[in-house]
Amino acid sequence: CPPHGNSQKPCKISCKVEVMDLAISAENIEACLAPVVEGLNTATSQLRGLCLVHNYFDSAKFAAVLYVATFIGSILNTLTLLTITWVILFVLPTVYEQNQAKADEVLGQVKTQYEAINKKVAAMLPASAASAGAASAQAAPAAQKEE
């Protein structure tokens, strides 16, 4: 390598970069983009289902999240939200490790309460009753045929 500036010392870093193969093959790009495309396809199908109300309960939860997001957005600007997210991203794992037993217990209780409320609300929706009725109607003829 030629001398660099006044120091007359060869630049070892630039010599390493000069001999590196920086070409990107099509196979590498396809391997990297395949999971991205799969994730985008899954996300778009989920969003389509939420917007077209394929499931009343999931669409209602999505609408509630969007409604709450408008309130959060009206209170805080984007930079503040990013700063809070950044701090929580690094603080939360440490707090969890220090209080793992208590956190697991509380999260277990929250999960069971959420599942109970989710079942109660889903039972009140007409789509859930119709799908449950259809499932029991399909099960009844199958049981009669077995007899």
Backbone as numpy.savetxt, mean C-alpha at the origin, in Angstrom:
# Nx Ny Nz CAx CAy CAz Cx Cy Cz
45.95 7.50 -16.00 45.10 8.68 -16.00 45.99 9.92 -16.00
45.54 10.94 -16.64 46.33 12.17 -16.65 46.27 12.87 -15.30
47.26 13.69 -14.97 47.22 14.43 -13.71 46.03 15.38 -13.69
45.53 15.60 -12.50 44.32 16.41 -12.34 44.64 17.67 -11.56
44.51 18.82 -12.17 44.72 20.11 -11.50 46.17 20.31 -11.09
46.38 21.01 -9.97 47.71 21.34 -9.49 48.34 20.22 -8.68
47.57 19.22 -8.27 48.08 18.20 -7.36 48.98 17.18 -8.04
48.92 17.04 -9.33 49.73 16.09 -10.09 49.49 14.65 -9.66
48.39 14.37 -8.94 48.05 13.01 -8.54 46.96 12.49 -9.48
47.05 11.24 -9.86 45.99 10.71 -10.72 44.68 10.57 -9.95
43.64 10.80 -10.64 42.31 10.70 -10.04 41.84 9.25 -10.12
41.87 8.57 -9.00 41.55 7.15 -9.00 40.07 6.89 -9.26
39.23 7.79 -8.81 37.80 7.60 -9.00 37.44 7.70 -10.47
37.95 8.70 -11.17 37.59 8.85 -12.58 38.15 7.70 -13.40
39.28 7.12 -13.02 39.83 5.96 -13.74 38.89 4.77 -13.60
38.31 4.59 -12.41 37.37 3.49 -12.21 36.10 3.68 -13.03
35.64 4.89 -13.11 34.42 5.18 -13.87 34.67 5.01 -15.36
35.86 5.33 -15.81 36.17 5.22 -17.22 36.11 3.79 -17.72
36.46 2.84 -16.90 36.49 1.45 -17.33 35.19 0.70 -16.99
34.28 1.33 -16.29 33.01 0.68 -15.95 32.13 0.57 -17.18
31.39 -0.53 -17.24 30.40 -0.70 -18.30 29.08 -0.14 -17.77
28.65 0.97 -18.32 27.44 1.65 -17.85 26.25 1.39 -18.75
26.36 0.46 -19.67 25.26 0.14 -20.58 24.16 -0.60 -19.82
22.94 -0.31 -20.17 21.78 -0.96 -19.56 21.13 -1.83 -20.62
20.97 -3.10 -20.30 20.39 -4.02 -21.28 18.87 -3.99 -21.20
18.24 -4.40 -22.27 16.78 -4.43 -22.32 16.22 -5.44 -21.32
16.95 -6.53 -21.09 16.50 -7.54 -20.14 16.46 -6.98 -18.72
17.46 -6.16 -18.36 17.47 -5.54 -17.03 16.29 -4.60 -16.85
16.00 -3.83 -17.89 14.87 -2.90 -17.81 13.57 -3.66 -17.69
13.40 -4.72 -18.47 12.18 -5.52 -18.39 12.04 -6.16 -17.02
13.13 -6.65 -16.46 13.07 -7.28 -15.14 12.70 -6.27 -14.05
13.18 -5.05 -14.20 12.85 -4.01 -13.20 11.44 -3.48 -13.36
10.96 -3.39 -14.60 9.65 -2.79 -14.83 8.49 -3.76 -14.71
8.75 -5.06 -14.79 7.65 -6.03 -14.71 6.87 -5.92 -13.40
7.52 -5.85 -12.23 6.74 -5.69 -10.99 6.02 -4.33 -10.93
6.62 -3.31 -11.51 5.99 -1.99 -11.51 4.70 -2.02 -12.32
4.76 -2.63 -13.49 3.58 -2.72 -14.35 2.51 -3.56 -13.68
2.90 -4.66 -13.05 1.94 -5.50 -12.35 1.26 -4.74 -11.21
2.04 -3.97 -10.46 1.47 -3.15 -9.39 0.52 -2.08 -9.89
0.89 -1.44 -11.00 0.01 -0.42 -11.59 -1.29 -1.03 -12.08
-1.21 -2.20 -12.71 -2.43 -2.86 -13.18 -3.33 -3.23 -12.02
-2.75 -3.72 -10.94 -3.54 -4.06 -9.75 -4.18 -2.81 -9.15
-3.39 -1.74 -9.05 -3.92 -0.49 -8.46 -5.05 0.09 -9.31
-4.89 0.07 -10.63 -5.95 0.64 -11.48 -7.21 -0.19 -11.41
-7.08 -1.52 -11.34 -8.30 -2.33 -11.23 -8.97 -2.12 -9.88
-8.20 -1.95 -8.81 -8.78 -1.68 -7.50 -9.49 -0.32 -7.49
-8.83 0.69 -8.05 -9.45 2.03 -8.10 -10.71 2.03 -8.96
-10.68 1.30 -10.06 -11.88 1.20 -10.89 -13.01 0.58 -10.10
-12.71 -0.48 -9.35 -13.73 -1.13 -8.52 -14.27 -0.20 -7.44
-13.38 0.60 -6.85 -13.82 1.54 -5.81 -14.69 2.65 -6.40
-14.29 3.18 -7.54 -15.04 4.28 -8.14 -16.36 3.82 -8.75
-16.43 2.61 -9.27 -17.65 2.10 -9.88 -18.53 1.35 -8.87
-18.15 1.37 -7.61 -18.90 0.82 -6.49 -19.23 -0.66 -6.73
-18.21 -1.46 -6.97 -18.40 -2.90 -7.07 -18.72 -3.47 -5.70
-18.17 -2.87 -4.67 -18.43 -3.29 -3.29 -18.79 -2.02 -2.52
-20.02 -1.97 -2.01 -20.49 -0.77 -1.33 -19.61 -0.39 -0.15
-19.27 -1.38 0.65 -18.53 -1.10 1.88 -17.14 -0.58 1.58
-16.42 -1.19 0.65 -15.07 -0.71 0.30 -15.13 0.68 -0.31
-16.14 0.94 -1.14 -16.27 2.28 -1.73 -16.60 3.32 -0.67
-17.39 2.94 0.32 -17.72 3.88 1.41 -16.47 4.19 2.23
-15.65 3.17 2.50 -14.41 3.41 3.24 -13.48 4.31 2.43
-13.39 4.09 1.13 -12.56 4.91 0.26 -13.04 6.36 0.26
-14.34 6.56 0.19 -14.90 7.91 0.22 -14.62 8.58 1.57
-14.70 7.82 2.66 -14.42 8.38 3.98 -12.95 8.80 4.09
-12.05 7.98 3.55 -10.62 8.33 3.58 -10.37 9.60 2.76
-11.00 9.71 1.60 -10.83 10.92 0.79 -11.40 12.14 1.50
-12.52 11.97 2.19 -13.13 13.08 2.92 -12.23 13.55 4.05
-11.65 12.61 4.80 -10.73 12.96 5.88 -9.48 13.61 5.29
-9.02 13.13 4.14 -7.84 13.71 3.50 -8.07 15.18 3.11
-9.30 15.56 2.78 -9.56 16.97 2.46 -9.40 17.84 3.70
-9.81 17.33 4.86 -9.64 18.10 6.09 -8.16 18.23 6.45
-7.43 17.14 6.34 -6.00 17.20 6.64 -5.30 18.15 5.67
-5.68 18.10 4.41 -5.09 18.98 3.41 -5.42 20.44 3.65
-6.59 20.72 4.21 -6.94 22.11 4.47 -6.20 22.67 5.69
-5.79 21.79 6.59 -5.10 22.23 7.80 -3.59 22.36 7.57
-3.00 21.39 6.88 -1.55 21.34 6.71 -1.18 21.43 5.24
-0.04 22.06 4.96 0.41 22.07 3.58 1.27 20.84 3.30
1.64 20.64 2.05 2.34 19.43 1.64 3.70 19.29 2.32
4.44 20.38 2.44 5.75 20.30 3.05 5.66 19.89 4.51
4.66 20.37 5.21 4.46 19.97 6.60 4.12 18.49 6.70
3.24 18.02 5.81 2.90 16.61 5.81 4.11 15.73 5.51
4.94 16.15 4.56 6.14 15.39 4.24 7.11 15.36 5.42
7.25 16.48 6.11 8.14 16.54 7.27 7.63 15.63 8.39
6.36 15.69 8.67 5.78 14.83 9.71 5.93 13.36 9.33
5.69 13.03 8.07 5.84 11.65 7.60 7.28 11.19 7.73
8.23 12.04 7.39 9.64 11.71 7.48 10.05 11.42 8.92
9.59 12.24 9.84 9.93 12.05 11.26 9.29 10.76 11.77
8.02 10.54 11.44 7.33 9.33 11.90 7.97 8.08 11.32
8.44 8.18 10.09 9.07 7.04 9.42 10.27 6.52 10.19
11.00 7.41 10.84 12.19 7.00 11.58 11.93 6.81 13.07
10.93 7.43 13.62 10.65 7.33 15.04 9.81 6.09 15.35
8.84 5.79 14.51 7.91 4.70 14.78 8.58 3.34 14.95
9.52 2.93 14.11 10.16 1.62 14.35 10.90 1.54 15.68
11.53 2.61 16.08 12.25 2.61 17.36 11.28 2.50 18.53
10.19 3.24 18.48 9.18 3.17 19.53 8.56 1.78 19.58
8.31 1.19 18.41 7.74 -0.15 18.36 8.69 -1.18 18.97
9.97 -1.10 18.65 10.93 -2.05 19.20 11.03 -1.94 20.72
10.93 -0.73 21.25 11.03 -0.53 22.69 9.79 -1.01 23.42
8.63 -0.94 22.77 7.36 -1.31 23.41 6.63 -2.38 22.61
7.33 -3.37 22.13 6.75 -4.34 21.20 5.62 -5.15 21.84
5.77 -5.59 23.06 4.74 -6.41 23.70 3.44 -5.62 23.88
3.55 -4.40 24.39 2.37 -3.56 24.59 1.74 -3.20 23.25
2.58 -2.86 22.27 2.08 -2.46 20.96 1.35 -3.61 20.28
1.90 -4.83 20.38 1.24 -5.98 19.77 -0.11 -6.26 20.43
-0.17 -6.10 21.74 -1.43 -6.30 22.45 -2.48 -5.28 22.01
-2.09 -4.01 21.97 -3.03 -2.95 21.58 -3.45 -3.12 20.13
-2.50 -3.44 19.25 -2.84 -3.63 17.84 -3.76 -4.84 17.64
-3.59 -5.87 18.44 -4.48 -7.03 18.38 -5.90 -6.65 18.78
-6.03 -5.85 19.83 -7.36 -5.39 20.26 -8.01 -4.51 19.20
-7.22 -3.62 18.62 -7.75 -2.74 17.57 -8.21 -3.57 16.37
-7.43 -4.57 16.02 -7.78 -5.42 14.87 -9.08 -6.17 15.12
-9.25 -6.74 16.32 -10.48 -7.48 16.61 -11.69 -6.54 16.64
-11.53 -5.34 17.19 -12.63 -4.39 17.21 -12.99 -3.94 15.79
-11.96 -3.72 14.96 -12.21 -3.32 13.57 -12.95 -4.42 12.82
-12.53 -5.67 13.00 -13.19 -6.78 12.32 -14.64 -6.91 12.76
-14.91 -6.71 14.06 -16.28 -6.81 14.56 -17.14 -5.70 13.96
-16.64 -4.49 13.94 -17.40 -3.36 13.37 -17.57 -3.57 11.86
-16.54 -4.05 11.21 -16.60 -4.29 9.78 -17.69 -5.32 9.45
-17.79 -6.39 10.24 -18.82 -7.40 10.01 -20.22 -6.85 10.25
-20.38 -6.03 11.30 -21.70 -5.45 11.59 -22.15 -4.53 10.47
-21.26 -3.67 9.99 -21.62 -2.73 8.93 -21.86 -3.48 7.62
-21.03 -4.48 7.34 -21.20 -5.25 6.11 -22.52 -6.01 6.12
-22.98 -6.44 7.28 -24.26 -7.15 7.38 -25.43 -6.22 7.11
-25.26 -4.93 7.37 -26.33 -3.96 7.14 -26.46 -3.56 5.67
-25.43 -3.76 4.89 -25.47 -3.34 3.49 -26.24 -4.33 2.65
-26.99 -3.83 1.66 -27.79 -4.73 0.84 -26.95 -5.68 -0.02
-25.79 -5.24 -0.47 -24.95 -6.11 -1.30 -24.47 -7.31 -0.50
-24.17 -7.11 0.76 -23.71 -8.21 1.60 -24.84 -9.19 1.85
-26.03 -8.67 2.08 -27.18 -9.55 2.32 -27.52 -10.32 1.06
-27.45 -9.65 -0.08 -27.76 -10.32 -1.35 -26.74 -11.40 -1.66
-25.45 -11.11 -1.43 -24.43 -12.12 -1.70 -24.52 -13.27 -0.71
-24.87 -12.98 0.54 -25.03 -14.04 1.53 -26.26 -14.88 1.19
-27.34 -14.21 0.75 -28.54 -14.94 0.35 -28.30 -15.80 -0.87
-27.53 -15.28 -1.82 -27.21 -16.05 -3.02 -26.34 -17.24 -2.68
-25.42 -17.07 -1.76 -24.56 -18.17 -1.35 -25.35 -19.25 -0.65
-26.31 -18.85 0.21 -27.12 -19.85 0.90 -28.10 -20.50 -0.07
-28.58 -19.75 -1.07 -29.49 -20.32 -2.07 -28.75 -21.34 -2.94
-27.49 -21.08 -3.24 -26.71 -22.03 -4.02 -26.37 -23.25 -3.18
-26.18 -23.07 -1.89 -25.82 -24.19 -1.03 -27.02 -25.10 -0.79
-28.24 -24.55 -0.76 -29.44 -25.34 -0.48 -29.69 -26.37 -1.59
-29.72 -26.01 -2.89 -29.92 -27.03 -3.92 -28.81 -28.08 -3.93
-27.58 -27.67 -3.64 -26.48 -28.63 -3.62 -26.70 -29.63 -2.49
-27.21 -29.17 -1.35 -27.46 -30.07 -0.22 -28.61 -31.00 -0.55
-29.63 -30.52 -1.28 -30.78 -31.36 -1.66 -30.35 -32.44 -2.64
-29.43 -32.11 -3.57 -28.98 -33.09 -4.55 -28.19 -34.21 -3.89
-27.47 -33.90 -2.81 -26.68 -34.91 -2.12 -27.57 -35.91 -1.40
-28.76 -35.48 -0.97 -29.67 -36.37 -0.22 -30.28 -37.31 -1.18
